[in-house]
Amino acid sequence: MTSPICVALDTPDLDRALTLTAAVSGHAGYVKIGMELFYAHGHAGYEAVARAGVPVFLDLKLHDIPNTVAQGLTSLMTMAPRPAIINIHAGAGAPTMQAARAAIDALDGDKPKLIALTVLTSLAADDISEIGYDPALETRQLVIQQAELAKACGLDGVVCSPLEARAIKQACGANFLTVVPGIRPASADVQDQKRIATPVDARRNGADVLVIGRAITGANDPAAAIAEIAEDLKEACV
Ligand code: C5P
């Protein structure tokens, strides 16, 4: 079984990304490459990490009109090996999500899971009403509405907080992928995350993939830190 742990590399430094990938490769199901590494090193940087053999979640959060997102995805899919997971914003709307789905479906060979960002976990209720959403709309309701729309557009899952994963599974079905950041082992610092859970609680609450950054990458020994999390998950059978 693939490990549910996805290590967020979160560095623009390619050598560090490669060192971290090697350190966690025994226990990581995925590594996550984000904007900082991709904008600094492009296709070659991505491919250097992906060739290490750990499946990659390419977290570029595309958000644009349908034609641009579809063509952007097609350009990204010329890289080899292809990512296992890629994401776009649900806020770009149904026409963009449908165009993205069609672009991925048109590929020959391995196709990544296409998932949607719902409401960013950095936004609180005030921030959401400030950008024009109905202040009466609860964040959780908005997240579920966007997850249902993503499902209706044929997407494979969403990124959500550990507190929403179960409700999304209930609304969208057990096979709809929940990729969950905001994970903190009980002993770790909360830092800037707000809606958090431990790895074991997140899995029990319906998270398929646990995106973990600083609790692993900021540890003195990242290999030991991920091994400990993997052991906790094994003991809890989740
Ligand atoms: O270090 P930490 O475990 O908080 O890292 C979490 C990772 O998940 C970071 O790469 C962050 O960008 C990402 N993320 C998040 N909240 C979202 C989407 C992605 O924390 N809603």
Short mmCIF file of C-alpha atoms and ligand atoms in Angstrom, two decimals:
data_model
loop_
_atom_site.label_atom_id
_atom_site.label_comp_id
_atom_site.label_asym_id
_atom_site.label_seq_id
_atom_site.Cartn_x
_atom_site.Cartn_y
_atom_site.Cartn_z
CA MET A 1 0.00 0.00 0.00
CA THR A 2 1.27 3.50 -0.86
CA SER A 3 2.21 5.51 2.21
CA PRO A 4 -0.26 8.36 2.86
CA ILE A 5 2.60 10.70 3.79
CA CYS A 6 3.39 13.48 1.29
CA VAL A 7 6.44 15.52 2.27
CA ALA A 8 6.16 19.20 1.27
CA LEU A 9 9.68 20.08 0.11
CA ASP A 10 8.89 23.84 0.25
CA THR A 11 12.34 25.08 -0.77
CA PRO A 12 13.70 26.91 -3.82
CA ASP A 13 17.04 25.11 -3.29
CA LEU A 14 17.27 22.12 -5.64
CA ASP A 15 20.14 20.44 -3.78
CA ARG A 16 18.17 20.63 -0.54
CA ALA A 17 15.07 19.26 -2.26
CA LEU A 18 17.09 16.30 -3.56
CA THR A 19 18.70 15.67 -0.16
CA LEU A 20 15.31 15.77 1.58
CA THR A 21 13.75 13.47 -1.03
CA ALA A 22 16.52 10.91 -0.50
CA ALA A 23 16.13 11.19 3.30
CA VAL A 24 12.38 10.52 3.31
CA SER A 25 12.13 8.11 0.37
CA GLY A 26 11.78 5.03 2.60
CA HIS A 27 8.51 6.23 4.17
CA ALA A 28 7.05 8.87 1.84
CA GLY A 29 4.24 8.01 -0.57
CA TYR A 30 4.81 11.38 -2.31
CA VAL A 31 6.93 14.50 -2.23
CA LYS A 32 5.30 17.85 -2.97
CA ILE A 33 6.98 20.34 -5.31
CA GLY A 34 5.54 23.84 -5.10
CA MET A 35 5.93 27.18 -6.79
CA GLU A 36 9.21 28.09 -5.08
CA LEU A 37 11.14 25.15 -6.58
CA PHE A 38 9.32 25.12 -9.91
CA TYR A 39 9.66 28.85 -10.60
CA ALA A 40 13.38 28.68 -9.71
CA HIS A 41 14.31 25.52 -11.60
CA GLY A 42 11.46 24.76 -14.02
CA HIS A 43 11.03 21.45 -15.83
CA ALA A 44 14.65 20.39 -15.23
CA GLY A 45 14.35 20.92 -11.45
CA TYR A 46 11.06 19.04 -11.30
CA GLU A 47 12.50 16.16 -13.35
CA ALA A 48 15.62 15.92 -11.16
CA VAL A 49 13.40 15.39 -8.10
CA ALA A 50 10.87 13.15 -9.87
CA ARG A 51 13.63 10.86 -11.18
CA ALA A 52 14.52 10.00 -7.57
CA GLY A 53 11.52 7.68 -7.76
CA VAL A 54 9.12 9.06 -5.13
CA PRO A 55 5.79 10.01 -6.83
CA VAL A 56 5.39 13.80 -7.02
CA PHE A 57 2.43 16.01 -6.09
CA LEU A 58 3.04 19.08 -8.32
CA ASP A 59 1.37 21.86 -6.34
CA LEU A 60 1.19 24.76 -8.81
CA LYS A 61 -2.43 25.78 -8.10
CA LEU A 62 -3.42 26.83 -11.62
CA HIS A 63 -6.15 29.48 -11.74
CA ASP A 64 -7.08 31.04 -15.11
CA ILE A 65 -9.55 30.84 -18.01
CA PRO A 66 -10.32 27.35 -19.40
CA ASN A 67 -8.11 27.55 -22.49
CA THR A 68 -5.06 28.82 -20.57
CA VAL A 69 -5.33 26.22 -17.80
CA ALA A 70 -5.85 23.39 -20.32
CA GLN A 71 -2.81 24.48 -22.34
CA GLY A 72 -0.78 25.05 -19.17
CA LEU A 73 -1.50 21.50 -18.00
CA THR A 74 -0.64 20.11 -21.43
CA SER A 75 2.74 21.90 -21.29
CA LEU A 76 3.40 20.52 -17.79
CA MET A 77 2.56 17.00 -18.92
CA THR A 78 5.52 16.99 -21.35
CA MET A 79 7.74 16.43 -18.28
CA ALA A 80 8.88 12.91 -17.45
CA PRO A 81 8.06 11.13 -15.29
CA ARG A 82 4.68 12.83 -14.96
CA PRO A 83 3.45 13.92 -11.53
CA ALA A 84 1.11 11.60 -9.63
CA ILE A 85 -1.09 14.51 -8.51
CA ILE A 86 -1.62 18.03 -9.90
CA ASN A 87 -3.98 20.79 -8.78
CA ILE A 88 -6.04 23.75 -10.00
CA HIS A 89 -8.30 26.18 -8.13
CA ALA A 90 -11.99 25.28 -7.85
CA GLY A 91 -12.53 29.06 -7.71
CA ALA A 92 -11.59 29.24 -11.40
CA GLY A 93 -15.08 27.80 -11.98
CA ALA A 94 -16.71 24.81 -13.65
CA PRO A 95 -15.70 25.67 -17.26
CA THR A 96 -12.00 25.74 -16.26
CA MET A 97 -12.29 22.52 -14.24
CA GLN A 98 -14.01 20.77 -17.18
CA ALA A 99 -11.35 22.01 -19.62
CA ALA A 100 -8.62 20.79 -17.25
CA ARG A 101 -10.31 17.38 -17.03
CA ALA A 102 -10.47 17.18 -20.84
CA ALA A 103 -6.78 18.14 -21.16
CA ILE A 104 -5.73 15.37 -18.76
CA ASP A 105 -8.07 12.84 -20.37
CA ALA A 106 -6.53 13.59 -23.77
CA LEU A 107 -3.08 12.45 -22.59
CA ASP A 108 -1.55 9.17 -23.65
CA GLY A 109 0.14 7.16 -20.93
CA ASP A 110 0.15 7.86 -17.20
CA LYS A 111 -2.38 10.46 -16.11
CA PRO A 112 -2.00 12.40 -12.84
CA LYS A 113 -4.85 12.67 -10.38
CA LEU A 114 -6.40 16.09 -10.97
CA ILE A 115 -7.54 17.75 -7.76
CA ALA A 116 -9.04 21.13 -6.81
CA LEU A 117 -8.04 23.67 -4.21
CA THR A 118 -11.12 24.73 -2.29
CA VAL A 119 -10.93 27.64 0.17
CA LEU A 120 -7.30 28.31 1.13
CA THR A 121 -6.71 27.43 4.77
CA SER A 122 -5.05 30.83 5.24
CA LEU A 123 -8.46 32.51 4.82
CA ALA A 124 -10.72 33.04 7.82
CA ALA A 125 -14.44 33.97 7.66
CA ASP A 126 -13.63 37.72 7.59
CA ASP A 127 -11.21 37.35 4.69
CA ILE A 128 -13.79 35.38 2.73
CA SER A 129 -16.54 37.98 3.11
CA GLU A 130 -13.98 40.72 2.33
CA ILE A 131 -13.42 39.24 -1.15
CA GLY A 132 -17.14 39.28 -1.85
CA TYR A 133 -18.61 36.00 -0.63
CA ASP A 134 -21.90 36.13 1.27
CA PRO A 135 -20.91 36.70 4.95
CA ALA A 136 -23.71 34.30 5.96
CA LEU A 137 -22.02 31.46 4.09
CA GLU A 138 -20.01 29.27 6.46
CA THR A 139 -16.47 28.43 5.31
CA ARG A 140 -17.18 24.74 5.71
CA GLN A 141 -20.32 25.02 3.55
CA LEU A 142 -18.32 26.83 0.85
CA VAL A 143 -15.61 24.15 0.94
CA ILE A 144 -18.19 21.37 0.54
CA GLN A 145 -19.99 23.24 -2.25
CA GLN A 146 -16.69 23.65 -4.13
CA ALA A 147 -15.79 19.98 -3.55
CA GLU A 148 -19.17 18.90 -4.97
CA LEU A 149 -18.65 21.16 -8.00
CA ALA A 150 -15.16 19.70 -8.53
CA LYS A 151 -16.64 16.20 -8.38
CA ALA A 152 -19.39 17.16 -10.87
CA CYS A 153 -16.64 18.43 -13.23
CA GLY A 154 -14.95 15.02 -13.07
CA LEU A 155 -12.02 15.95 -10.82
CA ASP A 156 -10.45 13.22 -8.70
CA GLY A 157 -10.44 15.01 -5.36
CA VAL A 158 -9.65 18.16 -3.40
CA VAL A 159 -7.18 19.75 -1.03
CA CYS A 160 -8.96 20.45 2.26
CA SER A 161 -8.27 20.91 5.97
CA PRO A 162 -8.28 17.87 8.29
CA LEU A 163 -11.50 19.20 9.80
CA GLU A 164 -13.42 18.96 6.52
CA ALA A 165 -12.16 15.66 5.09
CA ARG A 166 -14.89 13.50 6.59
CA ALA A 167 -17.72 15.79 5.45
CA ILE A 168 -16.24 15.83 1.94
CA LYS A 169 -16.08 12.03 1.87
CA GLN A 170 -19.73 11.96 2.94
CA ALA A 171 -20.74 14.47 0.26
CA CYS A 172 -18.55 13.22 -2.60
CA GLY A 173 -17.98 9.52 -1.89
CA ALA A 174 -15.20 7.38 -0.45
CA ASN A 175 -13.19 7.34 -3.69
CA PHE A 176 -13.00 11.13 -3.92
CA LEU A 177 -9.42 11.91 -2.88
CA THR A 178 -8.81 14.15 0.16
CA VAL A 179 -5.34 15.68 0.27
CA VAL A 180 -4.84 17.33 3.62
CA PRO A 181 -2.26 19.84 4.90
CA GLY A 182 -2.28 21.31 8.43
CA ILE A 183 -0.83 18.12 9.93
CA ARG A 184 1.08 18.36 13.20
CA PRO A 185 2.35 15.41 15.26
CA ALA A 186 1.23 15.92 18.88
CA SER A 187 4.77 16.98 19.91
CA ALA A 188 5.26 19.51 17.07
CA ASP A 189 4.91 23.29 16.94
CA VAL A 190 1.61 24.58 15.50
CA GLN A 191 3.44 27.48 13.74
CA ASP A 192 1.21 29.43 11.30
CA GLN A 193 -1.35 26.63 10.72
CA LYS A 194 -4.79 27.01 12.31
CA ARG A 195 -7.06 24.12 11.37
CA ILE A 196 -4.78 21.25 12.32
CA ALA A 197 -4.82 17.58 13.34
CA THR A 198 -2.28 14.89 14.21
CA PRO A 199 -1.44 12.40 11.42
CA VAL A 200 -3.45 9.65 13.12
CA ASP A 201 -6.52 11.87 13.75
CA ALA A 202 -6.41 13.22 10.19
CA ARG A 203 -6.42 9.67 8.77
CA ARG A 204 -9.26 8.68 11.10
CA ASN A 205 -11.15 11.76 9.90
CA GLY A 206 -11.03 10.75 6.24
CA ALA A 207 -7.70 12.15 4.94
CA ASP A 208 -6.22 10.02 2.15
CA VAL A 209 -2.95 11.95 1.73
CA LEU A 210 -1.26 13.83 4.60
CA VAL A 211 0.77 16.81 3.39
CA ILE A 212 3.50 17.37 5.97
CA GLY A 213 6.17 20.03 5.66
CA ARG A 214 8.07 21.54 8.55
CA ALA A 215 7.37 18.74 11.06
CA ILE A 216 9.62 16.61 8.80
CA THR A 217 11.77 19.03 6.79
CA GLY A 218 12.53 21.24 9.82
CA ALA A 219 13.53 18.30 12.06
CA ASN A 220 17.19 17.73 12.87
CA ASP A 221 16.80 14.28 11.34
CA PRO A 222 14.04 14.27 8.67
CA ALA A 223 14.45 10.51 8.08
CA ALA A 224 13.84 9.82 11.78
CA ALA A 225 10.91 12.27 11.92
CA ILE A 226 9.05 10.62 9.02
CA ALA A 227 9.86 7.13 10.37
CA GLU A 228 8.22 8.08 13.67
CA ILE A 229 5.07 9.36 11.93
CA ALA A 230 4.92 6.22 9.77
CA GLU A 231 5.22 4.06 12.91
CA ASP A 232 2.37 5.97 14.65
CA LEU A 233 0.14 5.44 11.58
CA LYS A 234 1.05 1.74 11.45
CA GLU A 235 0.31 1.23 15.14
CA ALA A 236 -3.04 2.98 14.78
CA CYS A 237 -3.75 0.91 11.62
CA VAL A 238 -4.75 3.98 9.61
O1 C5P B 1 5.02 23.02 7.05
P1 C5P B 1 3.58 22.61 6.90
O2 C5P B 1 3.32 21.17 7.29
O3 C5P B 1 2.62 23.59 7.54
O4 C5P B 1 3.35 22.68 5.30
C1 C5P B 1 2.09 22.48 4.73
C2 C5P B 1 2.19 22.50 3.24
O5 C5P B 1 0.86 22.43 2.71
C3 C5P B 1 2.82 23.74 2.63
O6 C5P B 1 3.48 23.32 1.42
C4 C5P B 1 1.64 24.61 2.29
O7 C5P B 1 1.90 25.47 1.21
C5 C5P B 1 0.61 23.56 1.89
N1 C5P B 1 -0.79 23.99 1.95
C6 C5P B 1 -1.40 24.43 3.13
N2 C5P B 1 -2.72 24.81 3.10
C7 C5P B 1 -3.43 24.75 1.96
C8 C5P B 1 -2.82 24.30 0.79
C9 C5P B 1 -1.50 23.91 0.83
O8 C5P B 1 -0.76 24.47 4.18
N3 C5P B 1 -4.71 25.07 1.95
#
